[in-house]
Amino acid sequence: GLIEWVRNSEPVLKKLNSLRRQRGMRSCSKTCLELKPDFDKVQSLMQTNQRELAAQLYFHAVMPLCPPLLRLWLTQDFPDPRRWLAARTTYTETTALWSIAGYVIGLGDRHNDNILIQRSGAVSHIDFDCIFEKGTILPTPEVRVMGKNENQRVPFRLTPNIIDAFGVSGVEGTFRCTCEIAMRCMRENRDLVMSVLESLLYISCFIHIMHCFLTARPADGLEDLHLLLAGKLWQRRLLHRAEGRRE
């Protein structure tokens, strides 16, 4: 069905709050309220293209109150070295798979309550309302400012806490390899992927969502998906940027 229980799992946010509480730290929500003025200032600096100042403020004001802790969940839940390694590998691989799948279908709204961790260490995602780039038209769009006419949605959630549980290799080990394999697999089977996604085009409840995907018409959104899976979408974006500068 469209709705079902995800058993034997809990949100990343719940795990982080538990780890913070064990160390005498305030919950994530209370810390966010405390840091809101700094967050707002970082956003303002990014919007005015003052990236270095924004980065300095983020790392000196925000990060000290939000240290990465997720690796500690692994050591607590999996004291046996073999089970710890198996859980860490499972966590890293499933995070990579969901990251690439979410990137391809334009999945947004990936906050820590929408990412679940199962008892085995596997990651699963819930709440697919912001699909097909719907996150780009939210009241606060899910984009990172790269400069004039160069806005681009953050492809997937890869925050310090998510990376923290990958181990010493960070994103350059199992995570990167699995991302490459996942993307290669989707490209090699792009006809199957497109057939599944194209069927959504004819379901009325998805039509308004498809209008949010990159272009104005749903059919164009599917064309962009095809280019993405073919590894050619960046060529179109570069062409659009060049045309914008020429104008």
PDB file of C-alpha atoms in Angstrom:
ATOM      1  CA  GLY A   1       0.000   0.000   0.000  1.00  0.00           C
ATOM      2  CA  LEU A   2       0.901   3.669  -0.005  1.00  0.00           C
ATOM      3  CA  ILE A   3       1.197   3.690   3.794  1.00  0.00           C
ATOM      4  CA  GLU A   4       2.871   1.032   5.924  1.00  0.00           C
ATOM      5  CA  TRP A   5       4.846   0.714   9.149  1.00  0.00           C
ATOM      6  CA  VAL A   6       8.621   0.526   8.952  1.00  0.00           C
ATOM      7  CA  ARG A   7       9.349  -1.892  11.765  1.00  0.00           C
ATOM      8  CA  ASN A   8      12.494  -2.240  13.892  1.00  0.00           C
ATOM      9  CA  SER A   9      13.764   1.227  13.027  1.00  0.00           C
ATOM     10  CA  GLU A  10      13.931   4.738  14.412  1.00  0.00           C
ATOM     11  CA  PRO A  11      14.695   8.176  12.940  1.00  0.00           C
ATOM     12  CA  VAL A  12      18.221   9.547  12.852  1.00  0.00           C
ATOM     13  CA  LEU A  13      16.962  12.507  14.894  1.00  0.00           C
ATOM     14  CA  LYS A  14      15.886  10.241  17.752  1.00  0.00           C
ATOM     15  CA  LYS A  15      19.292   8.546  17.832  1.00  0.00           C
ATOM     16  CA  LEU A  16      21.101  11.894  17.817  1.00  0.00           C
ATOM     17  CA  ASN A  17      18.940  13.286  20.618  1.00  0.00           C
ATOM     18  CA  SER A  18      19.652  10.171  22.688  1.00  0.00           C
ATOM     19  CA  LEU A  19      23.396  10.520  22.126  1.00  0.00           C
ATOM     20  CA  ARG A  20      23.296  14.232  22.979  1.00  0.00           C
ATOM     21  CA  ARG A  21      21.280  13.591  26.141  1.00  0.00           C
ATOM     22  CA  GLN A  22      23.825  11.004  27.307  1.00  0.00           C
ATOM     23  CA  ARG A  23      26.511  13.684  27.051  1.00  0.00           C
ATOM     24  CA  GLY A  24      24.564  16.397  28.830  1.00  0.00           C
ATOM     25  CA  MET A  25      23.817  18.330  25.633  1.00  0.00           C
ATOM     26  CA  ARG A  26      20.556  19.989  24.677  1.00  0.00           C
ATOM     27  CA  SER A  27      18.270  18.360  22.110  1.00  0.00           C
ATOM     28  CA  CYS A  28      18.680  19.139  18.425  1.00  0.00           C
ATOM     29  CA  SER A  29      15.494  21.231  18.305  1.00  0.00           C
ATOM     30  CA  LYS A  30      16.475  23.383  21.289  1.00  0.00           C
ATOM     31  CA  THR A  31      19.970  23.850  19.883  1.00  0.00           C
ATOM     32  CA  CYS A  32      18.490  24.951  16.538  1.00  0.00           C
ATOM     33  CA  LEU A  33      16.368  27.585  18.281  1.00  0.00           C
ATOM     34  CA  GLU A  34      19.454  28.814  20.107  1.00  0.00           C
ATOM     35  CA  LEU A  35      21.439  29.005  16.872  1.00  0.00           C
ATOM     36  CA  LYS A  36      18.689  30.569  14.744  1.00  0.00           C
ATOM     37  CA  PRO A  37      20.297  34.056  14.663  1.00  0.00           C
ATOM     38  CA  ASP A  38      23.556  32.510  13.450  1.00  0.00           C
ATOM     39  CA  PHE A  39      21.736  30.358  10.889  1.00  0.00           C
ATOM     40  CA  ASP A  40      19.924  33.425   9.559  1.00  0.00           C
ATOM     41  CA  LYS A  41      23.186  35.334   9.277  1.00  0.00           C
ATOM     42  CA  VAL A  42      24.824  32.443   7.408  1.00  0.00           C
ATOM     43  CA  GLN A  43      21.897  32.358   4.969  1.00  0.00           C
ATOM     44  CA  SER A  44      22.132  36.110   4.464  1.00  0.00           C
ATOM     45  CA  LEU A  45      25.860  35.904   3.752  1.00  0.00           C
ATOM     46  CA  MET A  46      25.343  33.078   1.260  1.00  0.00           C
ATOM     47  CA  GLN A  47      22.647  35.044  -0.559  1.00  0.00           C
ATOM     48  CA  THR A  48      25.060  37.961  -0.962  1.00  0.00           C
ATOM     49  CA  ASN A  49      27.786  35.573  -2.204  1.00  0.00           C
ATOM     50  CA  GLN A  50      29.986  36.058   0.881  1.00  0.00           C
ATOM     51  CA  ARG A  51      30.790  32.373   1.134  1.00  0.00           C
ATOM     52  CA  GLU A  52      34.032  32.638   3.090  1.00  0.00           C
ATOM     53  CA  LEU A  53      32.436  34.695   5.842  1.00  0.00           C
ATOM     54  CA  ALA A  54      29.457  32.329   5.899  1.00  0.00           C
ATOM     55  CA  ALA A  55      31.762  29.315   6.231  1.00  0.00           C
ATOM     56  CA  GLN A  56      33.740  30.946   9.041  1.00  0.00           C
ATOM     57  CA  LEU A  57      30.570  31.746  10.982  1.00  0.00           C
ATOM     58  CA  TYR A  58      29.204  28.242  10.421  1.00  0.00           C
ATOM     59  CA  PHE A  59      32.327  26.442  11.616  1.00  0.00           C
ATOM     60  CA  HIS A  60      33.016  28.769  14.570  1.00  0.00           C
ATOM     61  CA  ALA A  61      29.482  29.387  15.865  1.00  0.00           C
ATOM     62  CA  VAL A  62      27.305  26.499  14.689  1.00  0.00           C
ATOM     63  CA  MET A  63      29.506  23.396  14.512  1.00  0.00           C
ATOM     64  CA  PRO A  64      30.860  23.554  18.109  1.00  0.00           C
ATOM     65  CA  LEU A  65      27.278  23.102  19.382  1.00  0.00           C
ATOM     66  CA  CYS A  66      26.468  20.403  16.810  1.00  0.00           C
ATOM     67  CA  PRO A  67      29.404  17.959  16.863  1.00  0.00           C
ATOM     68  CA  PRO A  68      29.063  14.757  14.805  1.00  0.00           C
ATOM     69  CA  LEU A  69      28.007  11.914  17.116  1.00  0.00           C
ATOM     70  CA  LEU A  70      26.389   9.250  14.951  1.00  0.00           C
ATOM     71  CA  ARG A  71      29.457   6.955  15.000  1.00  0.00           C
ATOM     72  CA  LEU A  72      28.818   6.451  18.731  1.00  0.00           C
ATOM     73  CA  TRP A  73      25.517   4.732  17.943  1.00  0.00           C
ATOM     74  CA  LEU A  74      27.480   1.979  16.187  1.00  0.00           C
ATOM     75  CA  THR A  75      29.821   1.362  19.116  1.00  0.00           C
ATOM     76  CA  GLN A  76      26.911   1.285  21.578  1.00  0.00           C
ATOM     77  CA  ASP A  77      24.596  -1.001  19.600  1.00  0.00           C
ATOM     78  CA  PHE A  78      27.279  -3.261  18.129  1.00  0.00           C
ATOM     79  CA  PRO A  79      30.001  -3.918  20.754  1.00  0.00           C
ATOM     80  CA  ASP A  80      31.184  -7.032  18.893  1.00  0.00           C
ATOM     81  CA  PRO A  81      33.802  -5.955  16.269  1.00  0.00           C
ATOM     82  CA  ARG A  82      32.429  -8.194  13.525  1.00  0.00           C
ATOM     83  CA  ARG A  83      28.846  -7.013  14.017  1.00  0.00           C
ATOM     84  CA  TRP A  84      30.080  -3.403  14.251  1.00  0.00           C
ATOM     85  CA  LEU A  85      31.886  -3.687  10.901  1.00  0.00           C
ATOM     86  CA  ALA A  86      28.917  -5.378   9.251  1.00  0.00           C
ATOM     87  CA  ALA A  87      26.516  -2.705  10.556  1.00  0.00           C
ATOM     88  CA  ARG A  88      28.801   0.147   9.499  1.00  0.00           C
ATOM     89  CA  THR A  89      29.151  -1.316   6.009  1.00  0.00           C
ATOM     90  CA  THR A  90      25.394  -1.822   5.731  1.00  0.00           C
ATOM     91  CA  TYR A  91      24.742   1.733   6.915  1.00  0.00           C
ATOM     92  CA  THR A  92      27.233   3.208   4.431  1.00  0.00           C
ATOM     93  CA  GLU A  93      26.047   1.180   1.453  1.00  0.00           C
ATOM     94  CA  THR A  94      22.342   1.808   2.036  1.00  0.00           C
ATOM     95  CA  THR A  95      22.991   5.526   2.588  1.00  0.00           C
ATOM     96  CA  ALA A  96      24.760   5.640  -0.782  1.00  0.00           C
ATOM     97  CA  LEU A  97      21.965   3.741  -2.544  1.00  0.00           C
ATOM     98  CA  TRP A  98      19.265   6.023  -1.165  1.00  0.00           C
ATOM     99  CA  SER A  99      21.358   9.093  -1.977  1.00  0.00           C
ATOM    100  CA  ILE A 100      21.650   8.203  -5.663  1.00  0.00           C
ATOM    101  CA  ALA A 101      18.035   7.047  -5.956  1.00  0.00           C
ATOM    102  CA  GLY A 102      16.863  10.263  -4.319  1.00  0.00           C
ATOM    103  CA  TYR A 103      19.090  12.357  -6.570  1.00  0.00           C
ATOM    104  CA  VAL A 104      17.691  10.746  -9.716  1.00  0.00           C
ATOM    105  CA  ILE A 105      14.012  11.185  -8.767  1.00  0.00           C
ATOM    106  CA  GLY A 106      14.529  14.641  -7.215  1.00  0.00           C
ATOM    107  CA  LEU A 107      13.660  13.615  -3.660  1.00  0.00           C
ATOM    108  CA  GLY A 108      13.697  16.499  -1.192  1.00  0.00           C
ATOM    109  CA  ASP A 109      12.728  17.208   2.432  1.00  0.00           C
ATOM    110  CA  ARG A 110      15.447  14.845   3.710  1.00  0.00           C
ATOM    111  CA  HIS A 111      15.570  15.977   7.342  1.00  0.00           C
ATOM    112  CA  ASN A 112      16.621  13.628  10.136  1.00  0.00           C
ATOM    113  CA  ASP A 113      13.040  12.588  10.923  1.00  0.00           C
ATOM    114  CA  ASN A 114      12.591  11.259   7.381  1.00  0.00           C
ATOM    115  CA  ILE A 115      15.677   9.032   7.483  1.00  0.00           C
ATOM    116  CA  LEU A 116      15.335   5.832   9.488  1.00  0.00           C
ATOM    117  CA  ILE A 117      18.006   3.469  10.763  1.00  0.00           C
ATOM    118  CA  GLN A 118      17.032  -0.159  11.238  1.00  0.00           C
ATOM    119  CA  ARG A 119      18.406  -2.541  13.837  1.00  0.00           C
ATOM    120  CA  SER A 120      20.764  -4.059  11.259  1.00  0.00           C
ATOM    121  CA  GLY A 121      22.242  -0.635  10.498  1.00  0.00           C
ATOM    122  CA  ALA A 122      20.414  -0.327   7.178  1.00  0.00           C
ATOM    123  CA  VAL A 123      19.037   3.076   6.216  1.00  0.00           C
ATOM    124  CA  SER A 124      15.564   3.626   4.781  1.00  0.00           C
ATOM    125  CA  HIS A 125      13.692   6.783   3.831  1.00  0.00           C
ATOM    126  CA  ILE A 126      10.070   7.805   4.388  1.00  0.00           C
ATOM    127  CA  ASP A 127       7.799  10.672   3.272  1.00  0.00           C
ATOM    128  CA  PHE A 128       8.054  11.046  -0.502  1.00  0.00           C
ATOM    129  CA  ASP A 129       5.898  14.150  -0.841  1.00  0.00           C
ATOM    130  CA  CYS A 130       8.774  16.290  -2.127  1.00  0.00           C
ATOM    131  CA  ILE A 131       9.557  14.194  -5.189  1.00  0.00           C
ATOM    132  CA  PHE A 132      10.506  15.320  -8.714  1.00  0.00           C
ATOM    133  CA  GLU A 133      12.217  18.490  -7.448  1.00  0.00           C
ATOM    134  CA  LYS A 134       9.162  19.742  -5.564  1.00  0.00           C
ATOM    135  CA  GLY A 135      11.593  20.959  -2.896  1.00  0.00           C
ATOM    136  CA  THR A 136      12.753  23.715  -5.239  1.00  0.00           C
ATOM    137  CA  ILE A 137       9.393  25.536  -4.969  1.00  0.00           C
ATOM    138  CA  LEU A 138       8.944  25.351  -1.199  1.00  0.00           C
ATOM    139  CA  PRO A 139       8.601  28.680   0.696  1.00  0.00           C
ATOM    140  CA  THR A 140      12.291  28.204   1.518  1.00  0.00           C
ATOM    141  CA  PRO A 141      13.591  26.410  -1.607  1.00  0.00           C
ATOM    142  CA  GLU A 142      16.059  23.556  -1.195  1.00  0.00           C
ATOM    143  CA  VAL A 143      18.872  25.138  -3.173  1.00  0.00           C
ATOM    144  CA  ARG A 144      22.432  26.235  -2.611  1.00  0.00           C
ATOM    145  CA  VAL A 145      23.359  29.596  -4.111  1.00  0.00           C
ATOM    146  CA  MET A 146      26.264  29.254  -6.550  1.00  0.00           C
ATOM    147  CA  GLY A 147      26.078  32.685  -8.120  1.00  0.00           C
ATOM    148  CA  LYS A 148      23.821  34.555 -10.529  1.00  0.00           C
ATOM    149  CA  ASN A 149      21.585  32.210 -12.546  1.00  0.00           C
ATOM    150  CA  GLU A 150      23.397  29.180 -11.128  1.00  0.00           C
ATOM    151  CA  ASN A 151      21.128  27.858  -8.373  1.00  0.00           C
ATOM    152  CA  GLN A 152      21.199  24.093  -7.900  1.00  0.00           C
ATOM    153  CA  ARG A 153      19.371  21.843  -5.461  1.00  0.00           C
ATOM    154  CA  VAL A 154      21.486  19.993  -2.941  1.00  0.00           C
ATOM    155  CA  PRO A 155      21.443  16.464  -4.442  1.00  0.00           C
ATOM    156  CA  PHE A 156      21.143  14.504  -1.167  1.00  0.00           C
ATOM    157  CA  ARG A 157      21.739  14.784   2.563  1.00  0.00           C
ATOM    158  CA  LEU A 158      25.419  14.374   3.398  1.00  0.00           C
ATOM    159  CA  THR A 159      25.900  16.275   6.633  1.00  0.00           C
ATOM    160  CA  PRO A 160      28.780  15.773   9.116  1.00  0.00           C
ATOM    161  CA  ASN A 161      26.618  13.462  11.237  1.00  0.00           C
ATOM    162  CA  ILE A 162      25.724  11.259   8.262  1.00  0.00           C
ATOM    163  CA  ILE A 163      29.409  11.046   7.273  1.00  0.00           C
ATOM    164  CA  ASP A 164      30.501  10.470  10.862  1.00  0.00           C
ATOM    165  CA  ALA A 165      29.249   6.864  10.825  1.00  0.00           C
ATOM    166  CA  PHE A 166      31.062   6.031   7.553  1.00  0.00           C
ATOM    167  CA  GLY A 167      34.330   5.477   9.399  1.00  0.00           C
ATOM    168  CA  VAL A 168      37.826   6.833   8.819  1.00  0.00           C
ATOM    169  CA  SER A 169      37.521   6.779   5.011  1.00  0.00           C
ATOM    170  CA  GLY A 170      34.548   9.152   5.088  1.00  0.00           C
ATOM    171  CA  VAL A 171      32.956   9.658   1.681  1.00  0.00           C
ATOM    172  CA  GLU A 172      36.003   8.386  -0.201  1.00  0.00           C
ATOM    173  CA  GLY A 173      35.629   4.702   0.660  1.00  0.00           C
ATOM    174  CA  THR A 174      32.597   2.441   0.567  1.00  0.00           C
ATOM    175  CA  PHE A 175      30.216   5.374   0.130  1.00  0.00           C
ATOM    176  CA  ARG A 176      31.756   6.666  -3.106  1.00  0.00           C
ATOM    177  CA  CYS A 177      32.183   3.179  -4.580  1.00  0.00           C
ATOM    178  CA  THR A 178      28.560   2.286  -3.847  1.00  0.00           C
ATOM    179  CA  CYS A 179      27.332   5.599  -5.301  1.00  0.00           C
ATOM    180  CA  GLU A 180      29.219   4.910  -8.515  1.00  0.00           C
ATOM    181  CA  ILE A 181      27.855   1.365  -8.749  1.00  0.00           C
ATOM    182  CA  ALA A 182      24.296   2.546  -8.047  1.00  0.00           C
ATOM    183  CA  MET A 183      24.458   5.289 -10.663  1.00  0.00           C
ATOM    184  CA  ARG A 184      25.977   2.918 -13.214  1.00  0.00           C
ATOM    185  CA  CYS A 185      23.235   0.368 -12.529  1.00  0.00           C
ATOM    186  CA  MET A 186      20.481   2.960 -12.974  1.00  0.00           C
ATOM    187  CA  ARG A 187      22.029   4.201 -16.198  1.00  0.00           C
ATOM    188  CA  GLU A 188      22.377   0.701 -17.602  1.00  0.00           C
ATOM    189  CA  ASN A 189      18.722   0.042 -16.748  1.00  0.00           C
ATOM    190  CA  ARG A 190      17.414   3.493 -17.539  1.00  0.00           C
ATOM    191  CA  ASP A 191      14.655   2.168 -19.820  1.00  0.00           C
ATOM    192  CA  LEU A 192      13.187   0.227 -16.904  1.00  0.00           C
ATOM    193  CA  VAL A 193      13.565   3.211 -14.559  1.00  0.00           C
ATOM    194  CA  MET A 194      11.943   5.517 -17.096  1.00  0.00           C
ATOM    195  CA  SER A 195       9.023   3.144 -17.660  1.00  0.00           C
ATOM    196  CA  VAL A 196       8.246   3.144 -13.928  1.00  0.00           C
ATOM    197  CA  LEU A 197       8.535   6.924 -13.596  1.00  0.00           C
ATOM    198  CA  GLU A 198       6.632   7.598 -16.801  1.00  0.00           C
ATOM    199  CA  SER A 199       3.628   5.717 -15.425  1.00  0.00           C
ATOM    200  CA  LEU A 200       3.384   8.382 -12.710  1.00  0.00           C
ATOM    201  CA  LEU A 201       2.809  10.940 -15.435  1.00  0.00           C
ATOM    202  CA  TYR A 202      -0.670   9.522 -15.971  1.00  0.00           C
ATOM    203  CA  ILE A 203      -1.666   9.466 -12.306  1.00  0.00           C
ATOM    204  CA  SER A 204      -3.556  12.666 -11.543  1.00  0.00           C
ATOM    205  CA  CYS A 205      -2.124  13.116  -8.037  1.00  0.00           C
ATOM    206  CA  PHE A 206       1.399  13.259  -9.456  1.00  0.00           C
ATOM    207  CA  ILE A 207       0.747  15.641 -12.342  1.00  0.00           C
ATOM    208  CA  HIS A 208       1.129  18.791 -10.219  1.00  0.00           C
ATOM    209  CA  ILE A 209       4.368  17.380  -8.769  1.00  0.00           C
ATOM    210  CA  MET A 210       5.814  16.638 -12.200  1.00  0.00           C
ATOM    211  CA  HIS A 211       5.314  20.290 -13.117  1.00  0.00           C
ATOM    212  CA  CYS A 212       7.962  21.074 -10.497  1.00  0.00           C
ATOM    213  CA  PHE A 213      10.664  18.934 -12.081  1.00  0.00           C
ATOM    214  CA  LEU A 214      13.200  21.200 -13.780  1.00  0.00           C
ATOM    215  CA  THR A 215      10.892  22.401 -16.530  1.00  0.00           C
ATOM    216  CA  ALA A 216       7.337  23.592 -16.940  1.00  0.00           C
ATOM    217  CA  ARG A 217       5.842  20.506 -18.648  1.00  0.00           C
ATOM    218  CA  PRO A 218       5.797  16.959 -17.219  1.00  0.00           C
ATOM    219  CA  ALA A 219       6.983  15.488 -20.523  1.00  0.00           C
ATOM    220  CA  ASP A 220      10.015  17.793 -20.414  1.00  0.00           C
ATOM    221  CA  GLY A 221      10.704  16.625 -16.870  1.00  0.00           C
ATOM    222  CA  LEU A 222      10.833  13.031 -18.096  1.00  0.00           C
ATOM    223  CA  GLU A 223      13.171  14.084 -20.879  1.00  0.00           C
ATOM    224  CA  ASP A 224      15.479  15.659 -18.303  1.00  0.00           C
ATOM    225  CA  LEU A 225      15.344  12.443 -16.276  1.00  0.00           C
ATOM    226  CA  HIS A 226      16.384  10.519 -19.372  1.00  0.00           C
ATOM    227  CA  LEU A 227      19.289  12.929 -19.941  1.00  0.00           C
ATOM    228  CA  LEU A 228      20.287  12.612 -16.291  1.00  0.00           C
ATOM    229  CA  LEU A 229      20.426   8.817 -16.498  1.00  0.00           C
ATOM    230  CA  ALA A 230      22.336   9.098 -19.771  1.00  0.00           C
ATOM    231  CA  GLY A 231      24.880  11.392 -18.117  1.00  0.00           C
ATOM    232  CA  LYS A 232      24.052  14.295 -20.420  1.00  0.00           C
ATOM    233  CA  LEU A 233      21.922  16.615 -18.276  1.00  0.00           C
ATOM    234  CA  TRP A 234      24.954  18.680 -17.270  1.00  0.00           C
ATOM    235  CA  GLN A 235      25.491  19.540 -20.950  1.00  0.00           C
ATOM    236  CA  ARG A 236      22.020  21.095 -21.159  1.00  0.00           C
ATOM    237  CA  ARG A 237      22.591  23.051 -17.918  1.00  0.00           C
ATOM    238  CA  LEU A 238      25.938  24.358 -19.154  1.00  0.00           C
ATOM    239  CA  LEU A 239      24.299  25.409 -22.421  1.00  0.00           C
ATOM    240  CA  HIS A 240      21.521  27.231 -20.547  1.00  0.00           C
ATOM    241  CA  ARG A 241      24.073  29.042 -18.376  1.00  0.00           C
ATOM    242  CA  ALA A 242      26.097  30.046 -21.415  1.00  0.00           C
ATOM    243  CA  GLU A 243      22.972  31.333 -23.174  1.00  0.00           C
ATOM    244  CA  GLY A 244      22.029  33.304 -20.057  1.00  0.00           C
ATOM    245  CA  ARG A 245      25.442  34.983 -19.903  1.00  0.00           C
ATOM    246  CA  ARG A 246      25.347  35.747 -23.629  1.00  0.00           C
ATOM    247  CA  GLU A 247      21.961  37.446 -23.230  1.00  0.00           C
TER     248      GLU A 247
END
